[in-house]
Short mmCIF file of C-alpha atoms in Angstrom, two decimals:
data_model
loop_
_atom_site.label_atom_id
_atom_site.label_comp_id
_atom_site.label_asym_id
_atom_site.label_seq_id
_atom_site.Cartn_x
_atom_site.Cartn_y
_atom_site.Cartn_z
CA UNK A 1 -0.05 -0.24 -0.16
CA UNK A 2 1.70 3.74 -0.83
CA UNK A 3 0.51 6.97 -0.04
CA UNK A 4 3.06 8.79 -2.94
CA UNK A 5 0.64 12.47 -2.40
CA UNK A 6 -1.94 13.30 -0.76
CA UNK A 7 -4.70 16.36 -0.53
CA UNK A 8 -5.29 18.66 2.34
CA UNK A 9 -8.10 20.66 2.27
CA UNK A 10 -9.07 24.16 4.24
CA UNK A 11 -11.65 25.42 3.27
CA UNK A 12 -12.35 28.05 5.28
CA UNK A 13 -9.44 28.80 7.84
CA UNK A 14 -5.93 26.54 8.40
CA UNK A 15 -6.68 24.06 11.66
CA UNK A 16 -3.23 23.30 12.81
CA UNK A 17 -3.78 20.50 14.23
CA UNK A 18 -4.89 18.69 11.16
CA UNK A 19 -1.54 20.42 9.80
CA UNK A 20 0.19 18.27 12.36
CA UNK A 21 -2.33 15.33 12.38
CA UNK A 22 -1.38 15.23 8.41
CA UNK A 23 2.22 14.81 8.51
CA UNK A 24 1.70 11.80 10.15
CA UNK A 25 0.15 9.83 7.70
CA UNK A 26 2.81 12.37 5.30
CA UNK A 27 6.02 10.61 6.68
CA UNK A 28 4.24 7.11 7.29
CA UNK A 29 4.14 6.75 4.01
CA UNK A 30 7.04 8.98 2.59
CA UNK A 31 4.23 11.17 0.56
CA UNK A 32 4.45 14.46 -0.50
CA UNK A 33 1.73 17.17 0.92
CA UNK A 34 -0.19 19.52 -1.30
CA UNK A 35 -1.84 21.95 1.01
CA UNK A 36 -5.13 23.97 -0.91
CA UNK A 37 -5.70 26.45 0.82
CA UNK A 38 -9.15 29.18 -0.29
CA UNK A 39 -8.29 32.47 1.18
CA UNK A 40 -11.43 34.42 1.72
CA UNK A 41 -12.67 37.66 3.62
CA UNK A 42 -9.65 37.59 5.39
CA UNK A 43 -5.52 36.90 4.38
CA UNK A 44 -3.61 33.78 4.83
CA UNK A 45 -0.82 34.15 6.83
CA UNK A 46 1.38 31.57 4.90
CA UNK A 47 4.45 32.62 5.78
CA UNK A 48 3.23 30.76 9.77
CA UNK A 49 1.79 27.99 8.17
CA UNK A 50 5.03 27.61 6.32
CA UNK A 51 7.38 27.85 9.50
CA UNK A 52 5.29 24.70 10.94
CA UNK A 53 5.67 22.79 7.77
CA UNK A 54 8.82 23.32 7.73
CA UNK A 55 9.44 22.05 11.47
CA UNK A 56 7.54 18.98 10.93
CA UNK A 57 10.25 17.94 8.34
CA UNK A 58 8.51 17.15 5.13
CA UNK A 59 8.15 17.79 1.63
CA UNK A 60 5.42 19.78 1.26
CA UNK A 61 3.35 22.94 -1.54
CA UNK A 62 1.16 25.19 -0.91
CA UNK A 63 -1.84 26.89 -3.06
CA UNK A 64 -3.85 29.69 -2.14
CA UNK A 65 -6.54 30.37 -3.75
CA UNK A 66 -9.91 32.41 -4.05
CA UNK A 67 -13.19 31.26 -3.96
CA UNK A 68 -15.44 28.18 -6.01
CA UNK A 69 -13.64 25.87 -3.82
CA UNK A 70 -15.51 22.94 -4.91
CA UNK A 71 -14.15 23.43 -9.26
CA UNK A 72 -10.52 24.04 -6.59
CA UNK A 73 -10.43 20.95 -5.57
CA UNK A 74 -11.92 19.12 -8.48
CA UNK A 75 -9.08 20.37 -10.34
CA UNK A 76 -6.41 19.74 -7.61
CA UNK A 77 -7.49 15.59 -7.70
CA UNK A 78 -6.98 16.08 -12.04
CA UNK A 79 -4.24 17.97 -11.42
CA UNK A 80 -2.04 15.49 -8.35
CA UNK A 81 -4.40 12.76 -8.20
CA UNK A 82 -4.28 11.99 -4.91
CA UNK A 83 -4.16 9.26 -2.88
CA UNK A 84 -5.59 10.44 -0.10
CA UNK A 85 -7.87 14.02 0.87
CA UNK A 86 -8.37 15.75 4.40
CA UNK A 87 -10.74 16.99 5.01
CA UNK A 88 -11.15 18.73 8.18
CA UNK A 89 -14.48 18.45 9.67
CA UNK A 90 -17.15 20.21 12.13
CA UNK A 91 -19.79 18.92 14.06
CA UNK A 92 -22.76 20.64 15.29
CA UNK A 93 -25.33 20.67 17.27
CA UNK A 94 -28.32 17.96 16.01
CA UNK A 95 -30.62 20.86 16.17
CA UNK A 96 -28.28 23.34 14.50
CA UNK A 97 -27.33 20.31 12.41
CA UNK A 98 -31.83 20.62 11.24
CA UNK A 99 -30.61 24.17 9.44
CA UNK A 100 -26.87 23.95 8.64
CA UNK A 101 -24.40 20.72 7.50
CA UNK A 102 -20.51 20.93 7.20
CA UNK A 103 -19.33 21.29 4.57
CA UNK A 104 -18.21 17.31 4.45
CA UNK A 105 -21.60 16.73 4.10
CA UNK A 106 -21.42 18.65 1.24
CA UNK A 107 -18.64 16.71 -0.26
CA UNK A 108 -19.11 13.75 0.84
CA UNK A 109 -20.96 12.39 -2.73
CA UNK A 110 -18.15 13.84 -4.61
CA UNK A 111 -14.98 11.55 -2.95
CA UNK A 112 -15.06 8.59 -4.56
CA UNK A 113 -11.88 7.65 -6.04
CA UNK A 114 -10.14 8.21 -3.70
CA UNK A 115 -9.48 7.40 0.25
CA UNK A 116 -10.73 10.01 2.63
CA UNK A 117 -9.98 11.55 6.47
CA UNK A 118 -12.34 14.23 7.93
CA UNK A 119 -10.64 15.02 11.41
CA UNK A 120 -12.50 16.82 13.37
CA UNK A 121 -10.67 20.17 14.47
CA UNK A 122 -9.32 18.57 18.03
CA UNK A 123 -8.04 15.86 16.43
CA UNK A 124 -4.27 16.16 16.33
CA UNK A 125 -3.22 13.00 16.73
CA UNK A 126 -4.56 8.94 15.56
CA UNK A 127 -3.90 6.45 18.18
CA UNK A 128 -7.19 3.62 18.50
CA UNK A 129 -8.69 3.33 14.89
CA UNK A 130 -12.25 1.31 14.80
CA UNK A 131 -12.84 -0.84 11.04
CA UNK A 132 -16.31 -0.76 10.66
CA UNK A 133 -17.04 -4.91 8.37
CA UNK A 134 -19.98 -5.28 6.79
CA UNK A 135 -19.61 -9.20 5.48
CA UNK A 136 -22.53 -8.91 3.72
CA UNK A 137 -21.34 -5.92 1.58
CA UNK A 138 -17.25 -4.82 1.82
CA UNK A 139 -14.71 -6.69 -0.24
CA UNK A 140 -11.48 -7.60 0.99
CA UNK A 141 -9.50 -4.41 -0.55
CA UNK A 142 -12.09 -2.10 1.27
CA UNK A 143 -10.39 -3.89 4.75
CA UNK A 144 -7.08 -4.33 3.28
CA UNK A 145 -6.46 -0.62 2.51
CA UNK A 146 -8.18 0.24 6.01
CA UNK A 147 -6.05 -1.65 7.97
CA UNK A 148 -2.27 -0.59 5.23
CA UNK A 149 -2.74 2.85 6.25
CA UNK A 150 -4.47 2.58 9.93
CA UNK A 151 -2.70 0.73 11.10
CA UNK A 152 0.35 2.26 10.02
CA UNK A 153 -0.18 5.22 11.91
CA UNK A 154 -2.55 3.84 15.31
CA UNK A 155 -3.40 0.84 16.77
CA UNK A 156 -5.99 -0.50 14.14
CA UNK A 157 -8.97 -3.38 15.43
CA UNK A 158 -12.02 -4.47 13.29
CA UNK A 159 -15.80 -4.42 14.42
CA UNK A 160 -18.75 -5.93 13.67
CA UNK A 161 -22.44 -4.87 13.93
CA UNK A 162 -25.35 -6.85 13.78
CA UNK A 163 -28.73 -5.32 13.37
CA UNK A 164 -30.43 -7.89 15.27
CA UNK A 165 -33.75 -5.69 14.92
CA UNK A 166 -33.57 -5.39 11.21
CA UNK A 167 -34.11 -9.07 12.10
CA UNK A 168 -36.55 -9.49 14.49
CA UNK A 169 -39.14 -7.06 12.83
CA UNK A 170 -38.88 -8.70 9.26
CA UNK A 171 -39.08 -12.72 10.92
CA UNK A 172 -41.25 -11.99 13.51
CA UNK A 173 -43.84 -11.99 11.10
CA UNK A 174 -43.94 -14.41 8.89
CA UNK A 175 -42.27 -17.39 11.45
CA UNK A 176 -43.66 -18.95 14.78
CA UNK A 177 -41.39 -16.67 17.57
CA UNK A 178 -38.97 -20.04 18.81
CA UNK A 179 -38.63 -20.85 15.20
CA UNK A 180 -37.35 -16.88 14.40
CA UNK A 181 -35.04 -16.58 16.91
CA UNK A 182 -33.63 -19.56 15.73
CA UNK A 183 -33.43 -18.14 12.41
CA UNK A 184 -31.40 -14.89 14.30
CA UNK A 185 -29.27 -16.83 15.79
CA UNK A 186 -27.86 -18.61 12.63
CA UNK A 187 -27.08 -15.61 11.34
CA UNK A 188 -25.93 -13.38 13.95
CA UNK A 189 -23.38 -16.14 14.50
CA UNK A 190 -22.66 -16.09 10.23
CA UNK A 191 -22.44 -12.72 10.69
CA UNK A 192 -19.32 -12.86 13.34
CA UNK A 193 -18.14 -15.71 10.92
CA UNK A 194 -17.93 -14.02 7.69
CA UNK A 195 -16.46 -11.09 9.08
CA UNK A 196 -14.08 -12.97 10.34
CA UNK A 197 -12.94 -14.22 7.18
CA UNK A 198 -13.21 -10.97 5.92
CA UNK A 199 -10.17 -10.15 7.56
CA UNK A 200 -8.77 -12.66 7.88
CA UNK A 201 -8.57 -13.21 3.91
CA UNK A 202 -7.46 -9.31 3.28
CA UNK A 203 -4.99 -8.89 5.45
CA UNK A 204 -3.60 -12.44 5.82
CA UNK A 205 -3.77 -12.84 10.02
CA UNK A 206 -6.37 -13.73 12.26
CA UNK A 207 -6.93 -10.16 14.74
CA UNK A 208 -9.71 -9.79 17.22
CA UNK A 209 -12.94 -8.83 16.30
CA UNK A 210 -15.57 -6.75 18.22
CA UNK A 211 -19.30 -7.36 17.95
CA UNK A 212 -22.09 -5.52 19.20
CA UNK A 213 -25.64 -5.41 17.90
CA UNK A 214 -28.01 -2.99 16.41
CA UNK A 215 -27.77 -0.84 13.51
CA UNK A 216 -24.89 0.07 12.83
CA UNK A 217 -25.03 3.36 11.78
CA UNK A 218 -25.63 4.51 14.89
CA UNK A 219 -24.19 1.85 17.66
CA UNK A 220 -20.87 1.64 15.67
CA UNK A 221 -20.26 5.38 16.06
CA UNK A 222 -21.65 5.53 19.77
CA UNK A 223 -19.19 2.72 20.53
CA UNK A 224 -16.26 3.83 18.64
CA UNK A 225 -16.69 7.28 20.53
CA UNK A 226 -17.14 5.47 24.69
CA UNK A 227 -14.72 3.58 24.21
CA UNK A 228 -11.79 5.98 23.32
CA UNK A 229 -10.95 6.31 20.07
CA UNK A 230 -9.84 8.39 17.72
CA UNK A 231 -11.57 7.46 14.49
CA UNK A 232 -14.15 5.57 13.02
CA UNK A 233 -13.00 4.11 9.48
CA UNK A 234 -16.02 2.56 6.60
CA UNK A 235 -15.89 1.95 3.04
CA UNK A 236 -16.05 5.20 1.25
CA UNK A 237 -18.96 3.09 -1.02
CA UNK A 238 -21.33 2.42 2.46
CA UNK A 239 -24.81 3.50 1.13
CA UNK A 240 -25.38 5.16 4.67
CA UNK A 241 -21.73 7.08 4.69
CA UNK A 242 -23.42 10.25 4.24
CA UNK A 243 -25.62 8.55 8.27
CA UNK A 244 -22.09 8.02 9.18
CA UNK A 245 -20.95 11.21 9.18
CA UNK A 246 -23.62 13.16 10.62
CA UNK A 247 -23.63 9.83 14.00
CA UNK A 248 -20.29 10.13 14.56
CA UNK A 249 -18.63 11.60 17.07
CA UNK A 250 -14.76 11.02 16.19
CA UNK A 251 -12.72 11.78 13.32
CA UNK A 252 -13.96 10.10 10.45
CA UNK A 253 -12.22 8.04 7.62
CA UNK A 254 -13.18 6.77 4.63
CA UNK A 255 -11.23 4.42 2.29
CA UNK A 256 -11.78 2.64 -0.76
CA UNK A 257 -10.70 -1.02 -2.60
CA UNK A 258 -7.59 -0.89 -4.24
CA UNK A 259 -7.33 -0.23 -7.46
#
């Protein structure tokens, strides 16, 4: 797994924590960092940014642009073909969220050809990462990519969530209770086994799988937050990725399969 170029985008303001965090990935993969800053009303302190980057002793370029961040991101993706995009993320109060959406939610559908990290502005480092597995939809390539990237910069672990209520709602309508419970138990065990096999094939070894129950897009983010993880990784092609972002109170990463 190689990350040759990382594109760090600041659509609103420079976040020093995100600069530092990006440098960790840059050093881990000996990559080049392309910093894209959208200058709005106030002038960007390019000198201070350069001083911070120089102290980190990494290979970087700085590009400051005026307005049109959506078009600029596309231009830079086309020009530099980054292997990863880093875009700082802001959590918004649920009541405010009804009227305002963070920029990560606006851009998430635009990125599906490269890995993406949405770090919270408060996140300076990643020490523990949690990778979510959907054994019925995820691929070995996704698992391999997420693990190889996150294990370079943190302790990376896996989680599977069995949506028991979903199956109960469906099966209790069509089967006697005892039979429905037996089927649900079997599905639960099959989900765990399929997840373990997927991990083993993807990374070449068995690894501990954390197992919980409940709606994954709600319970997995809650588990990650309450158990001290710094970042939650999911498949960039997951149909509920926007819900994961909305529900996740920590930094989040979207990872694609290779190729």
